[in-house]
Tab-separated table of C-alpha atoms and ligand atoms in Angstrom:
chain	number	residue	atom	x	y	z
A	1	MET	CA	28.123	-17.295	71.909
A	2	PRO	CA	28.190	-13.967	69.535
A	3	THR	CA	31.867	-12.230	70.482
A	4	PRO	CA	32.614	-8.741	69.943
A	5	ALA	CA	34.505	-9.537	66.741
A	6	LEU	CA	31.243	-11.322	65.148
A	7	ASP	CA	29.118	-8.529	66.439
A	8	ALA	CA	31.012	-5.620	64.605
A	9	LEU	CA	31.589	-8.030	61.539
A	10	VAL	CA	27.427	-8.698	61.330
A	11	ALA	CA	26.678	-4.862	62.219
A	12	GLU	CA	29.070	-3.936	59.125
A	13	ILE	CA	27.273	-6.846	57.019
A	14	GLU	CA	23.727	-5.322	58.045
A	15	ARG	CA	25.168	-1.781	57.075
A	16	CYS	CA	26.488	-3.119	53.798
A	17	ARG	CA	22.989	-4.373	52.767
A	18	ALA	CA	21.175	-1.620	53.769
A	19	GLU	CA	23.249	0.761	51.640
A	20	ALA	CA	23.177	-1.983	48.368
A	21	ILE	CA	19.496	-2.124	48.636
A	22	VAL	CA	18.348	1.101	49.015
A	23	ALA	CA	21.344	2.013	46.482
A	24	LEU	CA	19.902	-0.631	44.129
A	25	GLN	CA	16.221	0.472	44.383
A	26	ALA	CA	17.272	4.100	43.598
A	27	ALA	CA	19.259	3.543	40.148
A	28	ALA	CA	17.571	5.144	37.339
A	29	ASP	CA	19.363	3.513	34.893
A	30	GLU	CA	21.718	0.059	33.193
A	31	GLN	CA	24.646	2.016	34.084
A	32	ALA	CA	23.997	3.300	37.636
A	33	VAL	CA	23.195	-0.593	38.122
A	34	GLU	CA	26.180	-1.590	36.462
A	35	GLU	CA	28.207	0.705	38.692
A	36	LEU	CA	27.057	-0.522	41.772
A	37	ARG	CA	27.123	-4.134	41.045
A	38	VAL	CA	31.176	-3.230	40.849
A	39	ALA	CA	30.923	-1.328	44.143
A	40	PHE	CA	29.419	-3.834	45.796
A	41	LEU	CA	30.161	-7.234	44.239
A	42	GLY	CA	33.608	-6.444	42.041
A	43	ALA	CA	35.861	-8.719	42.092
A	44	ARG	CA	38.476	-6.878	42.698
A	45	SER	CA	37.665	-3.753	45.192
A	46	GLY	CA	33.752	-4.577	45.894
A	47	ARG	CA	32.433	-3.366	49.002
A	48	LEU	CA	32.022	-7.658	50.044
A	49	LYS	CA	35.601	-8.263	48.967
A	50	SER	CA	36.500	-6.119	52.224
A	51	VAL	CA	34.012	-7.788	54.291
A	52	GLN	CA	35.014	-10.577	53.214
A	53	LYS	CA	38.447	-10.029	54.881
A	54	LEU	CA	37.478	-9.335	58.010
A	55	LEU	CA	35.485	-12.180	57.992
A	56	GLY	CA	38.971	-14.000	57.524
A	57	ALA	CA	39.799	-12.692	60.470
A	58	LEU	CA	37.378	-13.897	62.239
A	59	VAL	CA	37.203	-17.243	61.159
A	60	ALA	CA	39.151	-18.885	64.315
A	61	ALA	CA	36.211	-17.449	66.344
A	62	ASP	CA	32.912	-18.640	64.803
A	63	PRO	CA	33.216	-19.513	61.450
A	64	PRO	CA	29.490	-21.210	60.404
A	65	ALA	CA	27.770	-18.162	61.815
A	66	ALA	CA	30.281	-15.643	60.484
A	67	GLY	CA	29.705	-17.734	56.834
A	68	ARG	CA	26.217	-17.932	57.332
A	69	HIS	CA	26.031	-13.856	57.426
A	70	PHE	CA	28.375	-13.029	54.802
A	71	ASN	CA	26.678	-15.446	52.130
A	72	ASP	CA	22.872	-14.384	53.354
A	73	LEU	CA	24.414	-10.991	52.537
A	74	LYS	CA	25.683	-11.523	48.999
A	75	THR	CA	22.497	-13.337	48.295
A	76	ALA	CA	20.423	-10.412	49.327
A	77	ILE	CA	22.601	-8.026	47.531
A	78	THR	CA	22.602	-10.201	43.967
A	79	ARG	CA	18.893	-10.457	44.114
A	80	ALA	CA	18.460	-6.823	44.772
A	81	LEU	CA	21.039	-6.195	41.684
A	82	GLU	CA	19.178	-8.706	39.785
A	83	THR	CA	15.963	-6.808	40.348
A	84	ALA	CA	17.490	-3.835	39.837
A	85	GLN	CA	18.498	-4.970	36.025
A	86	HIS	CA	15.374	-5.804	35.530
A	87	ARG	CA	13.937	-2.808	36.466
A	88	VAL	CA	15.985	-0.630	33.883
A	89	ALA	CA	16.007	-3.229	30.987
A	90	GLY	CA	11.984	-2.655	30.713
A	91	GLN	CA	12.329	0.861	31.369
A	92	ALA	CA	15.068	0.976	28.601
A	93	VAL	CA	12.484	-1.122	26.191
A	94	GLN	CA	9.718	1.100	26.890
A	95	ALA	CA	11.639	4.418	26.399
A	96	GLN	CA	12.235	2.795	22.446
A	97	ALA	CA	8.753	2.313	22.309
A	98	ILE	CA	6.047	4.744	20.385
A	99	ASP	CA	4.689	7.296	22.543
A	100	VAL	CA	1.632	7.943	20.416
A	101	THR	CA	0.523	11.594	22.142
A	102	LEU	CA	4.232	13.021	20.842
A	103	PRO	CA	3.783	15.221	17.917
A	104	GLY	CA	5.758	14.595	14.332
A	105	THR	CA	7.580	11.134	15.505
A	106	ALA	CA	8.525	9.667	12.313
A	107	VAL	CA	7.230	5.827	11.943
A	108	PRO	CA	8.260	3.719	9.269
A	109	THR	CA	4.726	1.592	7.589
A	110	GLY	CA	4.221	0.288	3.952
A	111	HIS	CA	1.998	2.769	2.261
A	112	VAL	CA	-0.147	2.162	-0.702
A	113	HIS	CA	1.155	1.206	-3.882
A	114	PRO	CA	1.394	3.794	-6.568
A	115	ILE	CA	-1.628	2.005	-8.897
A	116	THR	CA	-3.669	1.835	-6.218
A	117	GLN	CA	-2.690	5.718	-5.674
A	118	THR	CA	-3.229	6.616	-9.094
A	119	ILE	CA	-6.646	4.873	-8.884
A	120	ARG	CA	-7.766	6.652	-6.345
A	121	GLN	CA	-6.823	10.066	-7.366
A	122	VAL	CA	-8.185	9.863	-10.677
A	123	GLN	CA	-11.652	8.839	-8.774
A	124	GLU	CA	-11.466	11.658	-6.636
A	125	ILE	CA	-10.564	13.898	-9.621
A	126	MET	CA	-13.658	12.292	-11.285
A	127	ALA	CA	-15.896	12.867	-8.508
A	128	ARG	CA	-15.069	16.531	-8.740
A	129	LEU	CA	-17.315	16.452	-12.102
A	130	GLY	CA	-20.374	14.160	-10.523
A	131	PHE	CA	-18.727	10.902	-11.952
A	132	ALA	CA	-19.412	8.281	-9.351
A	133	SER	CA	-17.447	5.196	-8.993
A	134	VAL	CA	-18.212	2.141	-10.032
A	135	ASP	CA	-17.505	-1.664	-10.798
A	136	GLY	CA	-17.811	-4.299	-12.435
A	137	PRO	CA	-16.953	-8.323	-12.316
A	138	GLU	CA	-13.467	-9.680	-14.098
A	139	VAL	CA	-14.546	-12.694	-15.559
A	140	GLU	CA	-17.113	-11.934	-17.975
A	141	ASP	CA	-19.584	-13.151	-20.134
A	142	GLN	CA	-19.159	-12.761	-24.372
A	143	TRP	CA	-22.094	-10.275	-24.277
A	144	HIS	CA	-21.112	-7.436	-22.016
A	145	ASN	CA	-17.227	-7.679	-23.346
A	146	PHE	CA	-17.799	-7.778	-27.213
A	147	ASP	CA	-21.274	-8.379	-28.298
A	148	ALA	CA	-23.031	-5.439	-26.943
A	149	LEU	CA	-20.133	-3.420	-27.779
A	150	ALA	CA	-20.684	-4.351	-31.027
A	151	ILE	CA	-17.809	-6.401	-31.484
A	152	GLY	CA	-19.265	-8.762	-33.876
A	153	ARG	CA	-18.790	-12.484	-34.038
A	154	GLU	CA	-16.354	-12.091	-36.659
A	155	HIS	CA	-14.211	-9.488	-34.824
A	156	PRO	CA	-10.755	-10.182	-34.625
A	157	ALA	CA	-10.383	-8.315	-30.705
A	158	ARG	CA	-12.339	-12.141	-29.956
A	159	ASP	CA	-9.511	-13.823	-31.252
A	160	PRO	CA	-8.741	-16.757	-28.584
A	161	LEU	CA	-4.811	-15.587	-29.349
A	162	ASP	CA	-5.618	-12.103	-27.861
A	163	ASN	CA	-7.907	-12.974	-24.978
A	164	PHE	CA	-8.055	-15.264	-21.849
A	165	TYR	CA	-10.649	-17.809	-22.336
A	166	LEU	CA	-12.034	-20.048	-19.423
A	167	ALA	CA	-12.600	-23.664	-19.598
A	168	VAL	CA	-16.329	-24.255	-20.090
A	169	ALA	CA	-18.764	-27.342	-20.460
A	170	ARG	CA	-18.669	-27.950	-24.218
A	171	GLY	CA	-21.699	-25.989	-26.122
A	172	ALA	CA	-21.815	-23.131	-23.646
A	173	ASP	CA	-20.467	-19.269	-24.897
A	174	PRO	CA	-17.241	-19.717	-22.823
A	175	LEU	CA	-16.505	-16.574	-20.002
A	176	LEU	CA	-13.117	-14.888	-20.302
A	177	LEU	CA	-11.376	-12.608	-18.133
A	178	ARG	CA	-12.235	-9.134	-19.240
A	179	SER	CA	-10.041	-7.604	-21.932
A	180	GLN	CA	-11.509	-3.872	-21.485
A	181	THR	CA	-12.959	-2.262	-18.647
A	182	SER	CA	-15.471	-0.895	-21.507
A	183	THR	CA	-17.512	-3.967	-20.206
A	184	VAL	CA	-18.918	-1.724	-17.226
A	185	GLN	CA	-20.671	0.993	-19.590
A	186	ILE	CA	-22.860	-2.086	-20.577
A	187	ARG	CA	-23.338	-3.254	-17.125
A	188	VAL	CA	-24.202	0.224	-16.105
A	189	MET	CA	-26.576	1.373	-18.694
A	190	GLU	CA	-28.451	-2.448	-18.674
A	191	GLN	CA	-29.422	-1.224	-14.826
A	192	ARG	CA	-29.319	2.772	-15.184
A	193	GLN	CA	-31.438	5.481	-16.704
A	194	PRO	CA	-29.602	8.613	-17.896
A	195	PRO	CA	-28.292	11.514	-16.916
A	196	LEU	CA	-25.144	8.740	-16.244
A	197	ARG	CA	-22.011	9.796	-15.087
A	198	VAL	CA	-19.208	6.781	-14.159
A	199	VAL	CA	-15.803	6.093	-14.083
A	200	SER	CA	-14.657	2.700	-13.554
A	201	LEU	CA	-11.402	1.677	-12.718
A	202	GLY	CA	-9.799	-1.578	-12.699
A	203	ARG	CA	-8.104	-4.900	-13.855
A	204	VAL	CA	-8.290	-6.200	-17.458
A	205	TYR	CA	-6.570	-8.960	-19.182
A	206	ARG	CA	-4.442	-9.917	-22.545
A	207	PRO	CA	-2.216	-12.703	-23.518
A	208	ASP	CA	0.319	-9.783	-24.085
A	209	THR	CA	4.419	-10.909	-23.389
A	210	ALA	CA	5.678	-8.572	-20.724
A	211	ASP	CA	7.933	-6.086	-21.890
A	212	ALA	CA	8.502	-2.016	-20.968
A	213	THR	CA	5.097	-1.403	-22.323
A	214	HIS	CA	3.200	-4.362	-21.652
A	215	TYR	CA	1.805	-6.679	-19.135
A	216	PRO	CA	-0.666	-9.527	-19.105
A	217	MET	CA	-2.857	-8.037	-16.951
A	218	PHE	CA	-3.058	-4.155	-16.285
A	219	HIS	CA	-5.471	-1.535	-15.369
A	220	GLN	CA	-8.075	0.792	-17.352
A	221	VAL	CA	-9.987	4.176	-16.375
A	222	GLU	CA	-13.272	3.869	-18.400
A	223	GLY	CA	-15.327	6.621	-18.184
A	224	LEU	CA	-19.112	7.178	-19.697
A	225	LEU	CA	-21.417	10.297	-19.742
A	226	VAL	CA	-24.696	10.193	-21.088
A	227	GLU	CA	-26.953	13.167	-21.145
A	228	PRO	CA	-28.900	15.006	-23.428
A	229	GLY	CA	-27.003	17.309	-25.952
A	230	THR	CA	-23.534	15.891	-24.887
A	231	THR	CA	-20.518	16.645	-27.334
A	232	MET	CA	-17.013	15.672	-28.707
A	233	ALA	CA	-15.892	19.104	-26.699
A	234	HIS	CA	-17.406	17.930	-23.091
A	235	LEU	CA	-15.616	14.795	-23.781
A	236	LYS	CA	-12.214	17.047	-24.176
A	237	SER	CA	-12.765	19.207	-21.787
A	238	VAL	CA	-13.273	16.541	-19.007
A	239	LEU	CA	-10.153	14.169	-20.346
A	240	ARG	CA	-8.288	18.042	-20.039
A	241	PHE	CA	-9.569	18.348	-16.508
A	242	LEU	CA	-8.704	14.891	-15.662
A	243	ALA	CA	-5.290	15.217	-17.147
A	244	SER	CA	-4.511	18.493	-15.748
A	245	SER	CA	-5.626	17.572	-12.226
A	246	PHE	CA	-3.729	14.215	-12.182
A	247	LEU	CA	-0.358	15.576	-13.865
A	248	GLY	CA	-0.187	19.167	-12.715
A	249	GLY	CA	-0.021	22.271	-14.974
A	250	ASP	CA	-1.832	22.977	-18.517
A	251	VAL	CA	-2.151	19.933	-19.876
A	252	GLN	CA	-3.123	19.984	-23.565
A	253	VAL	CA	-5.113	17.336	-25.278
A	254	ARG	CA	-5.021	15.925	-28.562
A	255	PHE	CA	-7.779	13.623	-30.835
A	256	ARG	CA	-6.417	11.642	-33.369
A	257	PRO	CA	-9.321	9.375	-35.562
A	258	SER	CA	-9.587	6.140	-34.548
A	259	PHE	CA	-11.926	3.517	-35.077
A	260	PHE	CA	-13.878	1.519	-32.087
A	261	PRO	CA	-16.993	-0.988	-32.367
A	262	PHE	CA	-18.856	1.135	-30.266
A	263	THR	CA	-18.305	4.492	-30.891
A	264	GLU	CA	-18.572	6.974	-33.512
A	265	PRO	CA	-16.821	8.907	-34.058
A	266	SER	CA	-13.883	7.302	-32.394
A	267	VAL	CA	-10.466	9.221	-31.295
A	268	GLU	CA	-7.150	8.097	-29.910
A	269	VAL	CA	-6.543	10.409	-27.002
A	270	ASP	CA	-2.678	12.099	-26.540
A	271	MET	CA	-1.552	14.371	-24.010
A	272	GLU	CA	1.012	16.822	-23.778
A	273	TRP	CA	3.127	17.070	-20.292
A	274	GLY	CA	6.798	18.149	-20.166
A	275	GLY	CA	7.474	18.741	-23.834
A	276	ARG	CA	6.075	15.291	-25.012
A	277	TRP	CA	2.997	14.344	-26.997
A	278	VAL	CA	2.103	10.678	-25.409
A	279	GLU	CA	-1.011	8.325	-26.195
A	280	MET	CA	-3.028	7.396	-23.219
A	281	GLY	CA	-5.958	5.557	-24.884
A	282	GLY	CA	-8.796	5.943	-26.577
A	283	ALA	CA	-12.787	7.447	-26.487
A	284	GLY	CA	-15.613	8.837	-28.793
A	285	MET	CA	-18.622	9.131	-28.396
A	286	VAL	CA	-21.097	6.073	-28.133
A	287	ASP	CA	-22.395	4.775	-30.722
A	288	PRO	CA	-26.297	4.775	-30.928
A	289	ALA	CA	-27.008	1.136	-32.075
A	290	VAL	CA	-24.863	0.658	-28.319
A	291	LEU	CA	-27.147	2.956	-26.672
A	292	ALA	CA	-30.408	1.668	-28.126
A	293	ALA	CA	-28.989	-2.295	-27.614
A	294	VAL	CA	-29.252	-1.174	-23.904
A	295	GLY	CA	-32.740	0.393	-24.420
A	296	TYR	CA	-31.632	4.150	-24.030
A	297	ASP	CA	-33.445	6.424	-27.063
A	298	PRO	CA	-30.642	7.337	-29.110
A	299	GLN	CA	-32.668	10.240	-30.188
A	300	ARG	CA	-33.253	11.446	-26.555
A	301	VAL	CA	-29.784	11.465	-24.915
A	302	SER	CA	-26.156	10.923	-26.161
A	303	GLY	CA	-22.925	10.278	-24.640
A	304	PHE	CA	-19.372	9.645	-24.430
A	305	ALA	CA	-16.930	6.867	-23.061
A	306	PHE	CA	-13.051	7.338	-23.116
A	307	GLY	CA	-10.919	4.008	-21.758
A	308	LEU	CA	-6.961	4.779	-20.892
A	309	GLY	CA	-4.292	3.263	-19.209
A	310	VAL	CA	-3.752	3.455	-15.659
A	311	GLU	CA	-0.163	2.069	-15.955
A	312	ARG	CA	0.523	4.590	-18.847
A	313	ILE	CA	-0.388	7.341	-17.019
A	314	ALA	CA	1.405	6.767	-13.347
A	315	ALA	CA	4.161	6.055	-15.338
A	316	ARG	CA	4.384	9.591	-17.247
A	317	ARG	CA	3.419	11.171	-14.142
A	318	TYR	CA	5.958	9.428	-12.058
A	319	GLY	CA	8.600	9.238	-14.996
A	320	VAL	CA	8.591	5.307	-14.863
A	321	SER	CA	10.011	3.383	-17.981
A	322	ASP	CA	9.356	0.380	-17.588
A	323	ILE	CA	5.870	-1.411	-16.343
A	324	ARG	CA	7.043	-4.210	-15.147
A	325	ASP	CA	8.458	-2.170	-12.157
A	326	PHE	CA	4.602	-1.936	-10.904
A	327	TYR	CA	4.941	-5.551	-10.326
A	328	ARG	CA	8.078	-6.665	-9.423
A	329	ASN	CA	7.285	-5.655	-5.842
A	330	ASP	CA	11.182	-4.368	-5.037
A	331	VAL	CA	10.707	-2.350	-2.202
A	332	ARG	CA	12.763	-0.239	-3.223
A	333	PHE	CA	10.981	1.022	-6.492
A	334	LEU	CA	7.568	1.132	-4.407
A	335	GLN	CA	9.372	3.032	-1.521
A	336	GLN	CA	9.798	6.304	-3.819
A	337	PHE	CA	5.620	6.856	-4.035
B	401	DAH	N1	-12.069	-0.403	-24.708
B	401	DAH	C1	-11.123	0.246	-25.177
B	401	DAH	C2	-9.422	-0.526	-25.098
B	401	DAH	O1	-9.428	-1.114	-24.461
B	401	DAH	C3	-10.601	1.786	-25.082
B	401	DAH	C4	-11.785	2.680	-25.060
B	401	DAH	C5	-12.029	2.751	-26.236
B	401	DAH	C6	-12.683	2.823	-24.289
B	401	DAH	C7	-12.909	4.068	-26.698
B	401	DAH	C8	-13.656	3.542	-24.530
B	401	DAH	C9	-13.841	3.916	-25.788
B	401	DAH	O2	-14.884	3.957	-23.538
B	401	DAH	O3	-14.782	5.160	-25.914
B	401	DAH	O4	-8.905	-0.450	-26.072
């Protein structure tokens, strides 16, 4: 039979249960939930502790019934507590997550490699002058890498020590990893008729020992313009525009006499920036023999071509003194660009 004392205990238990559940459901964050845990389940002064004291006084009257009520209460509050803990923990995770609707939220991400950035910028600058970006294969035949560029069979540039030849069946002409992007000039001229303005940026390979200024793989910018009436003055203007746009400021361009088998005349291109002259590559007027070899009429059209080192212009712009840094993949270096 329930006794008045047991009734009072049950009433207190129900009050306690209701208060705990309402409070836990309303708790806004982890701290509030923790405070409620201490308030209700705390080992020393929690609310359940005082209920337990009432229980102690009642044990003589109806121990099993009183104990059952008390245990139910404890289970109910523990469950409500766990539910609340899960809920606020989820909210905390959501609060750390990215709200893409917020303006100006800094999100750390990867970014484009400085060499690729340079390639894209050069493409964009040359596009302003009407040069279309074209591409060619990195595994080349000797015709495009040498013969069509008037680099004869006995020319030292063909030396196996200076090229990455690929193994082929006996008797066949070995292919090679292209040693220059001038190959693309030939590929384009074979397929298209003048007028022509193209730029090609890509990898080239030479078996050089890696040091601060050499790497067995590097990149070149190759420019080619073929139109009636083209002169060296056009070449210099285009190079100066490219250099000034890429490096910023008014960059001076200097030509020094040189020799390449596929240009006549040929020059080395130097650029002055920040008070220093730096060699950037080679250039010249496309040799009439090269124009004739691809079926153009050298009497009607002339053209210029240039080939610059991408790593060189990038190193110059960013103040990098060792091109190996571009390929070490050290994020501390790469993050600067
Ligand atoms: N291909 C040459 C090299 O790798 C650079 C070069 C020189 C490219 C003269 C040209 C050019 O287009 O006209 O050294």
